[in-house]
Coordinates of C-alpha atoms and ligand atoms in Angstrom, one line a residue:
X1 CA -4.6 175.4 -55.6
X2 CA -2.9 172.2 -53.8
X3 CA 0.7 174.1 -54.4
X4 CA -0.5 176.9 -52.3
X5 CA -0.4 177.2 -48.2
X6 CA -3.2 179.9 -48.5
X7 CA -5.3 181.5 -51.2
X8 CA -4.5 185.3 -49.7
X9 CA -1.3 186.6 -47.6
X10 CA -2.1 190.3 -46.3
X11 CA 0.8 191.9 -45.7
X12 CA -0.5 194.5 -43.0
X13 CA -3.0 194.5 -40.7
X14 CA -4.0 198.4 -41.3
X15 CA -7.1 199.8 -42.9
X16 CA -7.0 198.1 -46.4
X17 CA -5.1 195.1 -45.5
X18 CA -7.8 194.0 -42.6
X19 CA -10.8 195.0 -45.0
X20 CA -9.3 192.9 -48.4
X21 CA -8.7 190.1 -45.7
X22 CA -12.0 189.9 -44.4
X23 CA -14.0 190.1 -47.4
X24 CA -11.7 187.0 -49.1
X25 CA -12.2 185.2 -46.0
X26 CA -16.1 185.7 -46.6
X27 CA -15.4 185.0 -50.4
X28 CA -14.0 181.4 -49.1
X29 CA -10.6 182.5 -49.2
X30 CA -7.8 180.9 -46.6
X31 CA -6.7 184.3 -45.9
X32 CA -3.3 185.1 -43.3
X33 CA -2.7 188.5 -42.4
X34 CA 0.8 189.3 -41.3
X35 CA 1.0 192.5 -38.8
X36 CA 4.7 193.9 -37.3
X37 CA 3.1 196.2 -35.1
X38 CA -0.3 196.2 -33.9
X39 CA -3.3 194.9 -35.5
X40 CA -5.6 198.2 -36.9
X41 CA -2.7 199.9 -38.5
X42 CA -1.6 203.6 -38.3
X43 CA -5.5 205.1 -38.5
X44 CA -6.0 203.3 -35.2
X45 CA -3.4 202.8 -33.4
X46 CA -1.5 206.2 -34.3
X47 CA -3.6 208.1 -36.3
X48 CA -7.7 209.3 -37.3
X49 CA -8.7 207.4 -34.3
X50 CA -6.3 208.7 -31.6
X51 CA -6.1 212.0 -32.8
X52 CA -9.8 212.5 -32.9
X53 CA -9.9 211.1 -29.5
X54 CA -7.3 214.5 -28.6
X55 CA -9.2 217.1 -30.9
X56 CA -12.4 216.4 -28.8
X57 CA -9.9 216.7 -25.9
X58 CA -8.5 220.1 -27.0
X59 CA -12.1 221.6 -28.0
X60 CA -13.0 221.6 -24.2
X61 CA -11.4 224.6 -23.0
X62 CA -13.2 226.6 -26.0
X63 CA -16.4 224.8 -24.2
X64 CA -15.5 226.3 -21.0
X65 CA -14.6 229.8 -22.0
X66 CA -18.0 229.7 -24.1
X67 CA -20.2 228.8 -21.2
X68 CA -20.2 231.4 -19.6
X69 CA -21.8 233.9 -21.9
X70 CA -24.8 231.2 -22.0
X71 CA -24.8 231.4 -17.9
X72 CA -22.5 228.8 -16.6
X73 CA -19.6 229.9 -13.8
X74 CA -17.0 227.4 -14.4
X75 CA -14.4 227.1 -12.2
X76 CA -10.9 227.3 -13.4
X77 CA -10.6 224.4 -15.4
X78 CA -7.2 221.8 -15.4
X79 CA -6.3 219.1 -17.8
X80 CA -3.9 216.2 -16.8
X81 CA -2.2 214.4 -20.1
X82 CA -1.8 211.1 -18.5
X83 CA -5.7 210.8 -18.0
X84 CA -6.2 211.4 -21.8
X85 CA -3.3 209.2 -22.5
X86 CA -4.3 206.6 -20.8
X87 CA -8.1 207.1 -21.5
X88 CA -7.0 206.8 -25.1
X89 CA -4.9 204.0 -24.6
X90 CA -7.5 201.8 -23.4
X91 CA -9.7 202.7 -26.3
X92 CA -7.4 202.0 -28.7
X93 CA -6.9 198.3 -27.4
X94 CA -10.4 198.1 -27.4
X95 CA -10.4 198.4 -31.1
X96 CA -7.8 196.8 -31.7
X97 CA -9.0 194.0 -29.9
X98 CA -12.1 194.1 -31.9
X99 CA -9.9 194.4 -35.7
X100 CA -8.8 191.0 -34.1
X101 CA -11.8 189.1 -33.2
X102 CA -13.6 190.6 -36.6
X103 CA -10.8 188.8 -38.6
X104 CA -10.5 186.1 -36.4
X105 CA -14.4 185.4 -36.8
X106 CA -14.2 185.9 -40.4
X107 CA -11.7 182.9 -40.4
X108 CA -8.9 184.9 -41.0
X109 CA -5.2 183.9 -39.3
X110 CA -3.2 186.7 -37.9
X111 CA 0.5 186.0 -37.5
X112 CA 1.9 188.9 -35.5
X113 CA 5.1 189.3 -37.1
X114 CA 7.1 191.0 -40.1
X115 CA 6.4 189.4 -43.7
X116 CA 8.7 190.1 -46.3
X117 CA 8.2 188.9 -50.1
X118 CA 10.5 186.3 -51.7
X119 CA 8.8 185.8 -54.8
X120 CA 6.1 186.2 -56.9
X121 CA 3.8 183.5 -54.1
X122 CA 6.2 183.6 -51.3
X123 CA 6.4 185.5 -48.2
X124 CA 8.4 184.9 -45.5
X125 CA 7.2 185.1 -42.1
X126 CA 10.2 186.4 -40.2
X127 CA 9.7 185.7 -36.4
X128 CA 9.5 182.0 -37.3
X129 CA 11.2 181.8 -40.7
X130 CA 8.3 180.2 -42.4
X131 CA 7.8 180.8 -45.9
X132 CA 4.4 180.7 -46.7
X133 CA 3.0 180.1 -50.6
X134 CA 0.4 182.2 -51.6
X135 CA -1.6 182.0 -54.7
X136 CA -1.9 186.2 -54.0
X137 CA 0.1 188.3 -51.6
X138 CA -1.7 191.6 -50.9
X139 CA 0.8 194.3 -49.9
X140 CA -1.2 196.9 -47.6
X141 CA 1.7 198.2 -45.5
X142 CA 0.9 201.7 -45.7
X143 CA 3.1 205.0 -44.8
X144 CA 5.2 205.6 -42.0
X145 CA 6.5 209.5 -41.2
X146 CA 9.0 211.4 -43.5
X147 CA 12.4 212.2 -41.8
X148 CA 13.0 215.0 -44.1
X149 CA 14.1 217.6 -43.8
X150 CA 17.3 216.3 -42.5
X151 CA 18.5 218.8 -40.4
X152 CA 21.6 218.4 -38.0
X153 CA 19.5 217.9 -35.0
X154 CA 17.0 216.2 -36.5
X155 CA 16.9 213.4 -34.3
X156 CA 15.5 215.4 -31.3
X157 CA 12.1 215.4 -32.7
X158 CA 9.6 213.2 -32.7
X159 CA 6.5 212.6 -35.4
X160 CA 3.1 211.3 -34.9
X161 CA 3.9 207.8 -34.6
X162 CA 5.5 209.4 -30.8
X163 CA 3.3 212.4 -30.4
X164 CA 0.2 209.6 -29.2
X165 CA 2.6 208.5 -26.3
X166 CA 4.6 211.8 -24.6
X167 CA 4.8 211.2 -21.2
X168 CA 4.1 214.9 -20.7
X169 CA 2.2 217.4 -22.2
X170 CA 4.5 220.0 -24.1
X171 CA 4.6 223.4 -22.4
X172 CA 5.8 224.2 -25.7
X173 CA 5.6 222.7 -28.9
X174 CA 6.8 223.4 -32.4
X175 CA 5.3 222.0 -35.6
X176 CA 7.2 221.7 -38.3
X177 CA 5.0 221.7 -41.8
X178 CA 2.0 223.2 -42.8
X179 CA -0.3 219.9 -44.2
X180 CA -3.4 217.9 -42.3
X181 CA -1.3 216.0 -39.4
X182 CA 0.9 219.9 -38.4
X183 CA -2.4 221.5 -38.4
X184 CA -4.3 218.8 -36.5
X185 CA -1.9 218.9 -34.0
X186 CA -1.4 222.6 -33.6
X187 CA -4.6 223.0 -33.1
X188 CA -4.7 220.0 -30.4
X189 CA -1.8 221.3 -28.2
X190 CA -3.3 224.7 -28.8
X191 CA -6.7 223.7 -27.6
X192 CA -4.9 221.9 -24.6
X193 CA -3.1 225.1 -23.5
X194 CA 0.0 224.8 -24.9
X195 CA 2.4 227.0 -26.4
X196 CA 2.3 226.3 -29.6
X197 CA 4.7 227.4 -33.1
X198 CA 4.3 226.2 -36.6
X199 CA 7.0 226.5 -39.0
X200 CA 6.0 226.2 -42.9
X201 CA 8.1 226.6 -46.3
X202 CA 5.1 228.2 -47.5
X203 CA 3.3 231.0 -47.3
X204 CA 0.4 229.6 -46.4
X205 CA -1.4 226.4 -44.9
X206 CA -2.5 223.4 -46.4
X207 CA -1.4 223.5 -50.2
X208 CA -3.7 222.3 -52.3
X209 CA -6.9 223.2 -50.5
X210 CA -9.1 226.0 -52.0
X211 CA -7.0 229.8 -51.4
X212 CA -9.8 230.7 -49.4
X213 CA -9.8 228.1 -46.9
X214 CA -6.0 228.7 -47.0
X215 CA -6.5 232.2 -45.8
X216 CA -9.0 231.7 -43.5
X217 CA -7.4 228.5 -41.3
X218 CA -4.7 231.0 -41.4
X219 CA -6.2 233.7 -40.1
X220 CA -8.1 231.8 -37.7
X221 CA -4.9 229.8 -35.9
X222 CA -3.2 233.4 -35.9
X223 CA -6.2 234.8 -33.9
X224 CA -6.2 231.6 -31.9
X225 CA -2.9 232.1 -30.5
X226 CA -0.5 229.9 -32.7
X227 CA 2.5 231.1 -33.6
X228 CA 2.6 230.8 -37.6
X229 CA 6.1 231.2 -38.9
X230 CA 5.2 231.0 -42.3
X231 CA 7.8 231.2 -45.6
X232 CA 10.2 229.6 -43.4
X233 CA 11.7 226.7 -42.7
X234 CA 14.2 225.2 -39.7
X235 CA 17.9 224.8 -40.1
X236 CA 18.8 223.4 -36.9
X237 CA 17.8 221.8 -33.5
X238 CA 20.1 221.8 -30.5
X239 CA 19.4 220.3 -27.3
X240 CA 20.1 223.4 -24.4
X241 CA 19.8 221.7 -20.7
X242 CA 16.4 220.3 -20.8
X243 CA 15.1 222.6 -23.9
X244 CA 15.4 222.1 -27.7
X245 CA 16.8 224.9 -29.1
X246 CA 15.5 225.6 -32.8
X247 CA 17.4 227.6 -35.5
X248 CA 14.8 228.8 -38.2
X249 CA 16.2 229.8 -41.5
X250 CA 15.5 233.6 -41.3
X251 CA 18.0 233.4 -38.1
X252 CA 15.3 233.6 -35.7
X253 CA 15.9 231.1 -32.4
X254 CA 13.6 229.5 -30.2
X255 CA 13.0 226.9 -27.3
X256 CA 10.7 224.3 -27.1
X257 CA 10.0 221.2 -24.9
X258 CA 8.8 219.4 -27.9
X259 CA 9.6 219.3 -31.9
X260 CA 6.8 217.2 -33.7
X261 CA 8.0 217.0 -37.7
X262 CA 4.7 216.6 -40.3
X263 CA 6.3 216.9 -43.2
X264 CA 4.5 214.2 -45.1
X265 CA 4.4 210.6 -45.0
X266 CA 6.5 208.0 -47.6
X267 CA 5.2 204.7 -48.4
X268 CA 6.4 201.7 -46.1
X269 CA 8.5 199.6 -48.4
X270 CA 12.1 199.8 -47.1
X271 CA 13.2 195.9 -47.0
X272 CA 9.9 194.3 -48.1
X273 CA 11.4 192.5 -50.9
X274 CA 9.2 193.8 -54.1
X275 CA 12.5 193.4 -56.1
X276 CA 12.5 189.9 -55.9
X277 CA 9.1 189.7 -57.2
X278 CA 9.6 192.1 -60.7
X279 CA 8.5 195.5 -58.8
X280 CA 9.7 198.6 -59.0
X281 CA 8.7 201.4 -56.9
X282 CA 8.2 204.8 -58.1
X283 CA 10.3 208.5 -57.1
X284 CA 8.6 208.3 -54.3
X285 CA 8.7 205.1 -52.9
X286 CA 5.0 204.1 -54.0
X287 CA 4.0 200.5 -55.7
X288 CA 2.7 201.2 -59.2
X289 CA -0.7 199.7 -59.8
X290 CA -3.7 199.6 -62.1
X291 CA -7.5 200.6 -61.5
X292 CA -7.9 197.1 -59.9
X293 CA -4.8 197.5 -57.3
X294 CA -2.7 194.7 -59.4
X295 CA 1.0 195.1 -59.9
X296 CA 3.4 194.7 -62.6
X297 CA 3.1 190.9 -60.6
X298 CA 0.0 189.3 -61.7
X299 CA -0.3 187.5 -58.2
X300 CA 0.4 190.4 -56.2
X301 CA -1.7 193.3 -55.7
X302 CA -1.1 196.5 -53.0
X303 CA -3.8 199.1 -51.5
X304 CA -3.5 202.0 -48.9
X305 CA -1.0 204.6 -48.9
X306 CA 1.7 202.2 -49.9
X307 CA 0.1 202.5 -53.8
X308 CA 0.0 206.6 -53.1
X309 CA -3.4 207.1 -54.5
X310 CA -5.2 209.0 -52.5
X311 CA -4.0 208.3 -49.0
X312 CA -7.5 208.4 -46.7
X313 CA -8.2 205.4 -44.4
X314 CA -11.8 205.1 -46.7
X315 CA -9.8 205.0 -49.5
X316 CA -8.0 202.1 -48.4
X317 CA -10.8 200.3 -46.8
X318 CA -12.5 201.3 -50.5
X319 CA -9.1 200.1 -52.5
X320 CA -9.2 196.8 -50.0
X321 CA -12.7 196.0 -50.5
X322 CA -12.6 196.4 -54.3
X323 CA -9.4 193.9 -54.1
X324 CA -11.3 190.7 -52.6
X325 CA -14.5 191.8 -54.8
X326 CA -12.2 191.7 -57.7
X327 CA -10.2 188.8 -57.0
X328 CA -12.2 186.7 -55.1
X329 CA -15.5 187.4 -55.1
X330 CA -15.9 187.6 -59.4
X331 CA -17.1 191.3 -58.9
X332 CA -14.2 193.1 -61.2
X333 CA -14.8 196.5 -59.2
X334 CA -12.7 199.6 -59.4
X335 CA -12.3 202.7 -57.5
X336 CA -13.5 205.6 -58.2
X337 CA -10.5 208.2 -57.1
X338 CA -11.6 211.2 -58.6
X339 CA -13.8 212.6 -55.8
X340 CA -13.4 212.0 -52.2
X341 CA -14.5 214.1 -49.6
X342 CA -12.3 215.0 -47.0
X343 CA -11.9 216.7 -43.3
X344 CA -9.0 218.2 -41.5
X345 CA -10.0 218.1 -37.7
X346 CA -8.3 221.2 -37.0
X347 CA -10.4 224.1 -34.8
X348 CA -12.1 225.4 -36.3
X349 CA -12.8 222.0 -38.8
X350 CA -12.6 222.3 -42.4
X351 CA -14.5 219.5 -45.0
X352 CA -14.0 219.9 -48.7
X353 CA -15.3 217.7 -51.6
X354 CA -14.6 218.3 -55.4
X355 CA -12.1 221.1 -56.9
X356 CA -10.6 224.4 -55.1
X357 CA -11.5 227.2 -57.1
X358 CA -8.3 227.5 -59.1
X359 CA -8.7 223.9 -60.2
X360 CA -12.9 224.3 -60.7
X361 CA -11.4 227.1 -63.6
X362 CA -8.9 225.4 -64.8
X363 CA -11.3 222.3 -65.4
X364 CA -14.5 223.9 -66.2
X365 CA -13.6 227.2 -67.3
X366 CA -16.8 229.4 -66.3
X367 CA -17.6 228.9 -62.8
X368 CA -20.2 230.5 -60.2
X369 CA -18.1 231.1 -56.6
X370 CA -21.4 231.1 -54.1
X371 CA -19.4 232.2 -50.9
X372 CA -20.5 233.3 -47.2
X373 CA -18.5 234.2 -44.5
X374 CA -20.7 234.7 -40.7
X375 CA -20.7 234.6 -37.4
X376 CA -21.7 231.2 -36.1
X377 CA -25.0 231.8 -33.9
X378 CA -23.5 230.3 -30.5
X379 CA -20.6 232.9 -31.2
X380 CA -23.3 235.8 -30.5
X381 CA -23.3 234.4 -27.0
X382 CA -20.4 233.6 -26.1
X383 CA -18.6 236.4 -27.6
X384 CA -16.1 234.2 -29.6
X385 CA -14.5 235.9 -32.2
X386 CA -15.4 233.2 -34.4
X387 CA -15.9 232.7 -38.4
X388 CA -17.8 230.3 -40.7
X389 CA -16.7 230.3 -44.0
X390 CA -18.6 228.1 -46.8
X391 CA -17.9 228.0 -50.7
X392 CA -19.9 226.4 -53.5
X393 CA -18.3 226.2 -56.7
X394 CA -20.4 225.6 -59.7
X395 CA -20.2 225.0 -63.5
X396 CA -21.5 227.6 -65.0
X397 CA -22.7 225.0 -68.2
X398 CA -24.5 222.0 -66.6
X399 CA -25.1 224.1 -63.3
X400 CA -23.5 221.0 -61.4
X401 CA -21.8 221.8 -58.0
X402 CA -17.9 220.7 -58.4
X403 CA -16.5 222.4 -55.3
X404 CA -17.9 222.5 -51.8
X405 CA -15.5 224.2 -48.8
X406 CA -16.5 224.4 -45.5
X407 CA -14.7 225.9 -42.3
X408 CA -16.0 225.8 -39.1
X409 CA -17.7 223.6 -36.1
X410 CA -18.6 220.2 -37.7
X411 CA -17.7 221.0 -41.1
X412 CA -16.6 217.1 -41.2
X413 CA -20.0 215.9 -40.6
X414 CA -21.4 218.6 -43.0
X415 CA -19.1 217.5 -45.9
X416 CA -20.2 213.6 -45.4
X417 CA -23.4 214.4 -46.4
X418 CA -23.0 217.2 -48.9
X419 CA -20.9 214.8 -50.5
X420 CA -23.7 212.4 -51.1
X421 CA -24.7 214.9 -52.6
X422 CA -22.0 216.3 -54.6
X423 CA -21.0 212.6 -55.8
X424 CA -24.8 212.4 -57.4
X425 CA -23.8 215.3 -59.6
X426 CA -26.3 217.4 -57.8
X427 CA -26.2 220.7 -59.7
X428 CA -27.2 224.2 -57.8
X429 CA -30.7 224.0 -58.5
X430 CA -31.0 220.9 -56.3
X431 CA -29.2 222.3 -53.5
X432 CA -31.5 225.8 -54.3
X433 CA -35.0 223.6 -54.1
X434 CA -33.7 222.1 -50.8
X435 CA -35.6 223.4 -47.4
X436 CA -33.3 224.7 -45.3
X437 CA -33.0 223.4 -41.7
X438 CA -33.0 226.4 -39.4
X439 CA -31.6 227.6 -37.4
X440 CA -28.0 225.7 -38.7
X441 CA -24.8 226.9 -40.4
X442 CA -25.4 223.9 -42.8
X443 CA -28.5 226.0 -43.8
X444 CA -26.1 228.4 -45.7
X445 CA -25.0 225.1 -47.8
X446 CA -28.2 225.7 -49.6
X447 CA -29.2 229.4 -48.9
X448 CA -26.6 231.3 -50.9
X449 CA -28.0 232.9 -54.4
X450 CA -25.9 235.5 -55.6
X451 CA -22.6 234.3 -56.4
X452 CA -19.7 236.6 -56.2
X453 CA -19.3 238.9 -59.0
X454 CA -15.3 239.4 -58.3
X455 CA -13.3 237.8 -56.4
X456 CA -12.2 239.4 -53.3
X457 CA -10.1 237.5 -50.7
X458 CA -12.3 236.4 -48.2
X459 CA -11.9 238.2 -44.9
X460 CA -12.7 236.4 -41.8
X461 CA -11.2 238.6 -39.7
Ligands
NDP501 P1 1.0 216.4 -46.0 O1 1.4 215.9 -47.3 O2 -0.5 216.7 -45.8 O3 1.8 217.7 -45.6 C1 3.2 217.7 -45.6 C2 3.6 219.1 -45.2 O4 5.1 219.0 -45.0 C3 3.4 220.1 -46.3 O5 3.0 221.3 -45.7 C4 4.7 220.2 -47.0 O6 4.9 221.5 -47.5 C5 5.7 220.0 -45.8 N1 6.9 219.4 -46.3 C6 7.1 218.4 -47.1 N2 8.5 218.2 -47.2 C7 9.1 219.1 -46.6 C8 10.5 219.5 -46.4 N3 11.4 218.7 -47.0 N4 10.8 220.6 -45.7 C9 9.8 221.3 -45.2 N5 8.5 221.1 -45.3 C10 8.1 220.0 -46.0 O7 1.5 215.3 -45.0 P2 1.1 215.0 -43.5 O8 2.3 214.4 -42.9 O9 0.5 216.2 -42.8 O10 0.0 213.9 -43.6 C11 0.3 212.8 -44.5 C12 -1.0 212.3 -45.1 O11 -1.8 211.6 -44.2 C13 -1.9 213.5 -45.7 O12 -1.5 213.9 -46.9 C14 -3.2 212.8 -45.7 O13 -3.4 212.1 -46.9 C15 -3.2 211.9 -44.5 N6 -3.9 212.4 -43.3 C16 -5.2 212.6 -43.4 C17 -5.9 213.2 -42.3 C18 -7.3 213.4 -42.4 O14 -8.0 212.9 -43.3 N7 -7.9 214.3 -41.5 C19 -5.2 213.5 -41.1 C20 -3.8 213.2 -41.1 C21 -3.1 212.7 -42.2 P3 4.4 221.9 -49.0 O15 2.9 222.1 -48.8 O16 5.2 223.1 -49.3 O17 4.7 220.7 -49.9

């Protein structure tokens, strides 16, 4: 112990860093967290937090439009970006400010500075120079944006680490990619009144989600009033007078005020020094570990989106947690990856836990789809040409539900709790002998009884 400065060095303050930090601290660990940016990490200071903060934003002027059919006149509504912005901006210091008194109180030392490893228990702490010995050196840096495609041009657009701090709203934006942050945002400037175009390489949104969500976020940002530009991709941007000119690969050009790149996210590791401690990355950039977040390096050990697991600020905070439990607290504790529940805040929302339907086959072979598509009740009102869509999957042998997809108003909140209990193993029968709450759109969760004799694509037209 007496060769070390500190038990634990944290290398990022994010989402798993500040949680692993924490819970050592409580454990009796002398626990330093080393930060380059700004204590909280990309989920609050650039990412879930912020952008939640501009989808409730976006989902007013849906609010307006809706009133009326329930009574209200509303006069023409305005919305000024720099209120947001700066609304936001104090919240966000408000949290951080709150990551930094929770570590703080915990008896945690922030250094507010790059760290960069030198060996196996050394990190350097590069605004003073101080090398620092560690008995373990936790490496929760996380992701930062993905420059690709390179495209001559490139450097005119921004990602989300800018997209939180435009001194302007966008008259007219383009996305470029089709996952969670390109939808997200399309459907915040969309909401907000801009102009908004999305570019994809595929032919459809949000790979890896269940077809029928696919085709129904689809159809439901076409009806909106995005412009999808699907199966394509952009070969150029050139700046014309105070306009960005964009060249898509069918030959199609178009001019935009703003280009906002999602094309995925790469793990943060450029110049942290794991090769002087015996790591290796992976082809993508990610730190190998095992089910307890250790490296190849028995002293070091690495969480978050840096380990490319599953990359979800509760994952992290779960992978973080498990890390001081493990290491310091004499709890071995692993996580369990295999089913997360997840929400993409686009508008209409979508929340999914357990398999899409191709994978629920592939996995279980026999399956029961149970799948509703409807008219959400304050729609009838307000005249909004709006769709819910939800889908239970089911294995036909131990009746368990492996597959819940849900689009529409709070599907995020839905999802938490029908993950509960999806997690359980609840099988069909248990979401059958559960009352319905009425009336609710979550009702349908445990309504539907025929399952779908042949599948159909889902029109929510
Ligand atoms: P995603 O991996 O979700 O999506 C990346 C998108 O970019 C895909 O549509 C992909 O296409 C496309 N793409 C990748 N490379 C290229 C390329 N070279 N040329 C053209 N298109 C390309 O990444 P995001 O950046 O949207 O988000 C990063 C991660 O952050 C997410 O995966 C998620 O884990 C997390 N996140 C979670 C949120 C939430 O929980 N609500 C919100 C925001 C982010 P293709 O599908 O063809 O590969």
């Amino acid at each position: 112990m007496s060769n070390f400065d500190v038990d634990l060095f944290v290398i990022g303050g994010g989402s798993g860093g500040v949680r692993a930090a924490r819970i050592a601290a409580g454990y009796g660990a002398r626990v330093v967290v080393a930060e380059e940016y700004r204590v909280g990490g990309t989920c609050v200071i650039r990412g879930c937090v912020p952008k939640k903060l501009l989808v409730y934003a976006s989902r007013f002027s849906d609010d307006f439009e809706d009133a009326a059919g329930f009574g209200w006149t509303v006069e023409k509504p305005r919305f000024d970006w720099p209120t947001l912005i700066r609304n936001k901006d104090r919240e966000i210091s408000r949290l951080e400010g709150i990551y930094r008194s929770n570590l703080e109180k915990a008896g945690v030392e922030i250094i507010d500075s790059r760290a960069v490893i030198e060996d196996a228990h050394t990190v350097r702490v590069l605004s003073t120079g101080a090398r620092v010995r560690a008995r373990y050196i936790l490496v929760a840096v996380g992701a930062r944006p993905s420059l690709e495609p390179a495209i001559p041009g490139g450097e005119l657009g921004i990602t989300s680490n800018e997209v939180f701090d435009l001194a302007e709203q966008p008259r007219r934006i383009l996305v470029i990619g089709g996952g969670y942050i390109a939808v997200e945002f399309a459907g915040i400037f969309r909401g907000l009144g801009s102009e908004v175009t999305l570019v994809h390489r595929g032919d459809k949104l949000l790979r890896g989600f269940d077809e029928d969500i696919r085709d129904a976020i689809g159809d439901a940002y076409a009806r909106g009033g995005v412009r999808l530009r699907l199966g394509r991709t952009v070969d150029r941007l050139d700046r014309r007078g105070g306009a960005i000119q964009a060249t898509l690969s069918d030959g199609e050009v178009l001019e935009f005020d703003t280009v906002l790149g999602a094309t995925g996210r790469r793990p943060n590791i450029t110049g942290l020094g794991l090769e002087t401690a015996g790591i290796e990355v992976d082809a993508v950039g990610a730190i190998p570990v095992d089910a307890y977040s250790q490296t190849i390096t028995p002293s070091i050990y690495a969480v978050g989106d840096v380990t490319n697991r599953a990359n979800l600020t509760p994952v992290a905070i779960r992978e973080g947690h498990a890390f001081a439990d493990t290491v310091f607290g004499g709890k071995p504790t692993i996580v369990d990856h295999s089913i997360i529940p997840t929400a993409v805040f686009s508008t209409p929302e979508i929340g999914v836990i357990g398999f899409s339907e191709v994978a629920a086959r592939k996995l279980h072979g026999e399956i029961d789809v149970y799948r509703t598509s409807f008219r959400p009740m304050r729609a009838t009102l307000s005249g909004r040409d709006d769709r819910v869509l939800m889908k239970l999957l089911v294995d036909k042998a131990t009746d368990r539900v492996v597959g819940v997809h849900i689009m529409g108003s709070d599907a995020g909140e839905m999802i938490q709790l029908a993950g509960i209990a999806v997690t359980m193993g609840a099988t069909k029968a248990d979401f059958d002998r559960t009352i319905a709450v009425h009336p609710t759109a979550a009702e349908e969760l445990v309504t539907m009884r025929t399952p779908v004799v042949v599948k159909t694509p889902v029109s929510v037209g």
